[in-house]
Structures are given as structure tokens and as C-alpha cells.
Amino acid sequence: MIVPFVTKAAVQSAAALPQSPAAFIAAIPRGGAAAAAAAFDMGLAKTRLEGLAYGTVTALITSAALNLFKYADGENSKLMANDRFNNIIKITLGILLASCVALGIYTTAIFTIIGIYSKTALGMGQTTDFITFFNSCEKFRHYGFRSFVACLASFSISWVCALLLTYEEETRWWIALPAILVGVMGFLHYKELFALASTLIYSSSCDM
């Protein structure tokens, strides 16, 4: 049996390579781009890009928010005298829906553009350019993620407002109660998930 010759330096170099996509990309600014490109893993890069699915989810939320505009226009948008509560709900709903759609457009555009240019670079075999571009877009990914969370929150509250405007008297509160409870519980769970991800996944790369 022939035993391949492996130098000590080669073993140390292999051991020094990052073992995860986040660690690999995070190590680029601190190391050389040429060395990173030499150890580039196309599968890991594609998996990392698939993780930027915020734009797809936000597009669906934006579409649903547009359907809720029927509760904020026409007769429903008119402020009525001696109906202060409904007037406040209508104004709140209009502001939330406008914010939700604007945030949704921003989030979808940001992650779509990053995905298009990243895949273009990979398709052309420009791995070094992809690494440089992806790292340079870190702040935009942060803004996009925060926009995604804000879009989700504004839609959740908008849905409750729409329910309150659809029904009257005490019935509206019984109808909206499940949405309120699930929304509050969801917020607490989202917060815990974000904390776990920040601690366990993004602590080394500080990347969303």
C-alpha cells in the first residue's frame, strides 16, 4: 500500500481552515482573499445564499398587507364624529399598512439584489469578487433584516386593527383576542430565537 506524503505544514493549514460558512466568510477580512478563494467551497456559498430568504417571506407579507387596505380606504377610512376609538384604529391601521408595504419593498429589494449579484459572481467563477462583495454588503443585510422584523411586526398589529374595525361592541374583542394572544406570544418567541441565533450562530461573524 502506498502512503501519500503529507507535510506538517499542509496538515496545519487544513486544520486552520474555518469549519462553517459563517466562520469561513467572517475570516475573510482578517486573512487574505487569495487564500480564502483557494479554499472556497461552492456548496457552502450556495447554502449561505439560500439563507437570505427574507425577501421571499416579506413579499408574501406585503401582498397580504395590500389586501388589508380595503379596511383603510373608502367608507372605512372616513373619520366619524363621536367615534374616537374607531378613528384612532383607522389612522393606526393606515400608518401601519403604509409602513408594512414600504418596509416589505425595501427588504425584498435588498435581498433580491444581493442574491442576484452574488449568484452572478459565482456563476462567472469570480469567487474572490463574491467574497469581497458579500462581506461589503454586511450593513445592508443588517438593515434588511431589521426591516424584515419591522414589516412582520407592523403586519401583525395591522391584522388586529382590521379585526377591530370589522366587528362592533364586545364582539370585536372576542374575535381579536386570539390574534392578540398569538401575536404577543410570537413576539416573545421571536425575541428568544433572535437571541439564540446571535449567541450560537452569529457571535463570531456578527452577520445576519
Coordinates of C-alpha atoms in Angstrom, one line a residue:
M1 CA 0.0 0.0 0.0
I2 CA 1.3 3.4 -0.9
V3 CA 1.0 6.1 1.8
P4 CA 0.7 9.6 0.3
F5 CA 3.3 12.1 1.5
V6 CA 1.7 14.9 3.6
T7 CA 3.8 17.6 5.0
K8 CA 3.3 19.0 8.5
A9 CA 2.6 22.5 7.0
A10 CA -0.2 21.0 4.9
V11 CA -1.8 19.4 7.9
Q12 CA -1.6 22.7 9.9
S13 CA -3.1 24.7 7.0
A14 CA -6.0 22.3 6.7
A15 CA -6.7 22.4 10.4
A16 CA -6.7 26.2 10.4
L17 CA -9.5 26.4 7.8
P18 CA -12.9 27.6 9.2
Q19 CA -15.3 24.7 9.6
S20 CA -18.6 26.6 8.9
P21 CA -19.9 29.0 6.3
A22 CA -20.2 31.8 8.8
A23 CA -16.7 31.3 10.2
F24 CA -15.3 31.0 6.7
I25 CA -16.8 34.3 5.4
A26 CA -16.1 36.0 8.7
A27 CA -12.4 35.0 8.4
I28 CA -12.0 36.7 5.0
P29 CA -11.4 40.3 6.2
R30 CA -8.8 39.1 8.7
G31 CA -7.0 36.9 6.2
G32 CA -6.0 37.1 2.6
A33 CA -8.7 37.0 -0.2
A34 CA -6.5 34.8 -2.4
A35 CA -6.1 32.2 0.3
A36 CA -9.8 32.2 1.0
A37 CA -10.6 31.8 -2.7
A38 CA -8.2 28.8 -2.9
A39 CA -10.2 27.1 -0.1
F40 CA -13.6 28.2 -1.5
D41 CA -16.5 25.8 -1.1
M42 CA -19.2 26.4 -3.7
G43 CA -21.7 24.3 -1.8
L44 CA -21.3 26.3 1.4
A45 CA -21.6 29.6 -0.6
K46 CA -24.9 28.4 -2.2
T47 CA -26.3 27.3 1.2
R48 CA -25.4 30.7 2.7
L49 CA -27.2 32.4 -0.1
E50 CA -30.3 30.2 0.4
G51 CA -30.4 31.5 3.9
L52 CA -31.2 35.0 2.6
A53 CA -34.8 34.1 2.1
Y54 CA -36.2 37.2 3.9
G55 CA -37.1 38.8 0.6
T56 CA -39.4 35.9 -0.3
V57 CA -41.2 35.8 3.0
T58 CA -41.5 39.6 3.1
A59 CA -43.0 39.7 -0.4
L60 CA -45.8 37.4 0.8
I61 CA -46.4 39.6 3.9
T62 CA -46.6 42.7 1.7
S63 CA -49.1 41.0 -0.6
A64 CA -51.3 40.2 2.4
A65 CA -50.9 43.7 3.7
L66 CA -52.1 45.2 0.4
N67 CA -55.3 43.1 0.8
L68 CA -55.9 44.7 4.2
F69 CA -56.0 48.2 2.6
K70 CA -59.7 47.6 2.0
Y71 CA -60.2 48.3 5.7
A72 CA -58.3 51.6 5.4
D73 CA -59.8 53.1 2.3
G74 CA -63.3 54.1 1.1
E75 CA -66.0 54.2 3.7
N76 CA -63.8 52.6 6.3
S77 CA -61.2 55.4 6.1
K78 CA -63.7 58.2 6.9
L79 CA -63.4 59.5 10.4
M80 CA -66.7 59.6 12.2
A81 CA -67.9 62.2 14.8
N82 CA -68.2 60.9 18.3
D83 CA -66.4 57.7 17.5
R84 CA -62.9 58.5 18.7
F85 CA -61.8 54.8 19.3
N86 CA -62.6 53.7 15.7
N87 CA -61.0 56.9 14.3
I88 CA -57.8 56.1 16.2
I89 CA -57.9 52.5 14.9
K90 CA -58.4 53.6 11.3
I91 CA -55.5 56.1 11.5
T92 CA -53.3 53.5 13.2
L93 CA -54.2 50.9 10.6
G94 CA -53.4 53.3 7.7
I95 CA -50.0 54.1 9.1
L96 CA -49.1 50.5 9.9
L97 CA -50.1 49.3 6.4
A98 CA -48.1 52.0 4.7
S99 CA -45.1 51.2 6.8
C100 CA -45.5 47.4 6.2
V101 CA -45.6 47.8 2.5
A102 CA -42.7 50.3 2.4
L103 CA -40.6 48.0 4.6
G104 CA -41.6 45.0 2.6
I105 CA -40.5 46.6 -0.7
Y106 CA -37.2 47.6 0.9
T107 CA -36.5 44.2 2.3
T108 CA -37.4 42.3 -0.8
A109 CA -35.3 44.7 -3.0
I110 CA -32.2 44.5 -0.7
F111 CA -32.0 40.7 -0.5
T112 CA -33.0 40.2 -4.1
I113 CA -30.2 42.5 -5.4
I114 CA -27.6 40.9 -3.1
G115 CA -28.7 37.4 -4.2
I116 CA -28.6 38.3 -7.9
Y117 CA -25.2 39.9 -7.9
S118 CA -23.8 37.1 -5.6
K119 CA -25.1 34.3 -7.9
T120 CA -23.8 36.2 -10.9
A121 CA -20.3 36.4 -9.4
L122 CA -20.4 32.7 -8.6
G123 CA -21.7 31.8 -12.0
M124 CA -18.8 33.6 -13.6
G125 CA -16.3 31.8 -11.3
Q126 CA -15.3 35.1 -9.6
T127 CA -15.1 33.6 -6.1
T128 CA -12.8 36.3 -4.8
D129 CA -15.1 39.0 -6.0
F130 CA -18.1 37.2 -4.5
I131 CA -16.4 37.1 -1.1
T132 CA -15.5 40.7 -1.2
F133 CA -18.9 41.8 -2.4
F134 CA -20.7 39.6 0.2
N135 CA -18.6 41.0 3.1
S136 CA -19.1 44.5 1.9
C137 CA -22.9 44.1 2.0
E138 CA -22.9 43.2 5.7
K139 CA -24.5 46.5 6.7
F140 CA -27.2 46.2 4.0
R141 CA -28.0 42.7 5.3
H142 CA -28.4 44.1 8.8
Y143 CA -30.7 46.9 7.6
G144 CA -32.7 44.3 5.5
F145 CA -33.1 42.0 8.5
R146 CA -34.3 44.8 10.7
S147 CA -36.7 45.9 8.0
F148 CA -38.0 42.4 7.8
V149 CA -38.7 42.3 11.5
A150 CA -40.4 45.7 11.5
C151 CA -42.5 44.6 8.5
L152 CA -43.6 41.4 10.3
A153 CA -44.5 43.4 13.5
S154 CA -46.4 46.1 11.6
F155 CA -48.4 43.4 9.7
S156 CA -49.3 41.6 12.9
I157 CA -50.7 44.7 14.5
S158 CA -52.4 45.7 11.3
W159 CA -54.3 42.4 11.3
V160 CA -55.6 43.1 14.8
C161 CA -56.7 46.6 13.8
A162 CA -58.6 45.2 10.8
L163 CA -60.4 42.7 13.1
L164 CA -61.4 45.5 15.4
L165 CA -62.8 47.6 12.6
T166 CA -64.7 44.6 11.1
Y167 CA -66.8 43.9 14.2
E168 CA -68.5 46.0 16.8
E169 CA -69.1 46.3 20.5
E170 CA -67.7 43.5 22.7
T171 CA -67.7 41.0 19.8
R172 CA -64.7 42.7 18.3
W173 CA -62.6 42.0 21.3
W174 CA -63.5 38.3 21.5
I175 CA -62.7 37.9 17.8
A176 CA -59.4 39.8 18.1
L177 CA -58.3 38.1 21.3
P178 CA -56.7 35.0 19.7
A179 CA -54.8 37.2 17.3
I180 CA -53.6 39.4 20.2
L181 CA -52.5 36.4 22.3
V182 CA -50.7 34.7 19.5
G183 CA -49.1 38.0 18.5
V184 CA -47.7 38.6 22.0
M185 CA -46.6 35.0 22.3
G186 CA -45.0 35.1 18.9
F187 CA -43.1 38.3 19.8
L188 CA -41.6 36.7 22.9
H189 CA -40.6 33.6 20.9
Y190 CA -39.1 35.7 18.1
K191 CA -37.1 37.6 20.6
E192 CA -35.8 34.4 22.2
L193 CA -34.9 32.9 18.7
F194 CA -33.0 36.0 17.7
A195 CA -31.1 35.9 21.0
L196 CA -30.2 32.3 20.4
A197 CA -29.1 32.9 16.8
S198 CA -27.0 35.9 17.9
T199 CA -25.3 33.9 20.6
L200 CA -24.8 30.5 18.9
I201 CA -24.5 31.3 15.2
Y202 CA -23.6 34.9 14.6
S203 CA -21.4 35.6 17.6
S204 CA -18.2 35.1 15.6
S205 CA -19.3 36.6 12.3
C206 CA -21.8 39.3 13.5
D207 CA -23.8 38.6 10.3
M208 CA -27.5 38.3 9.6

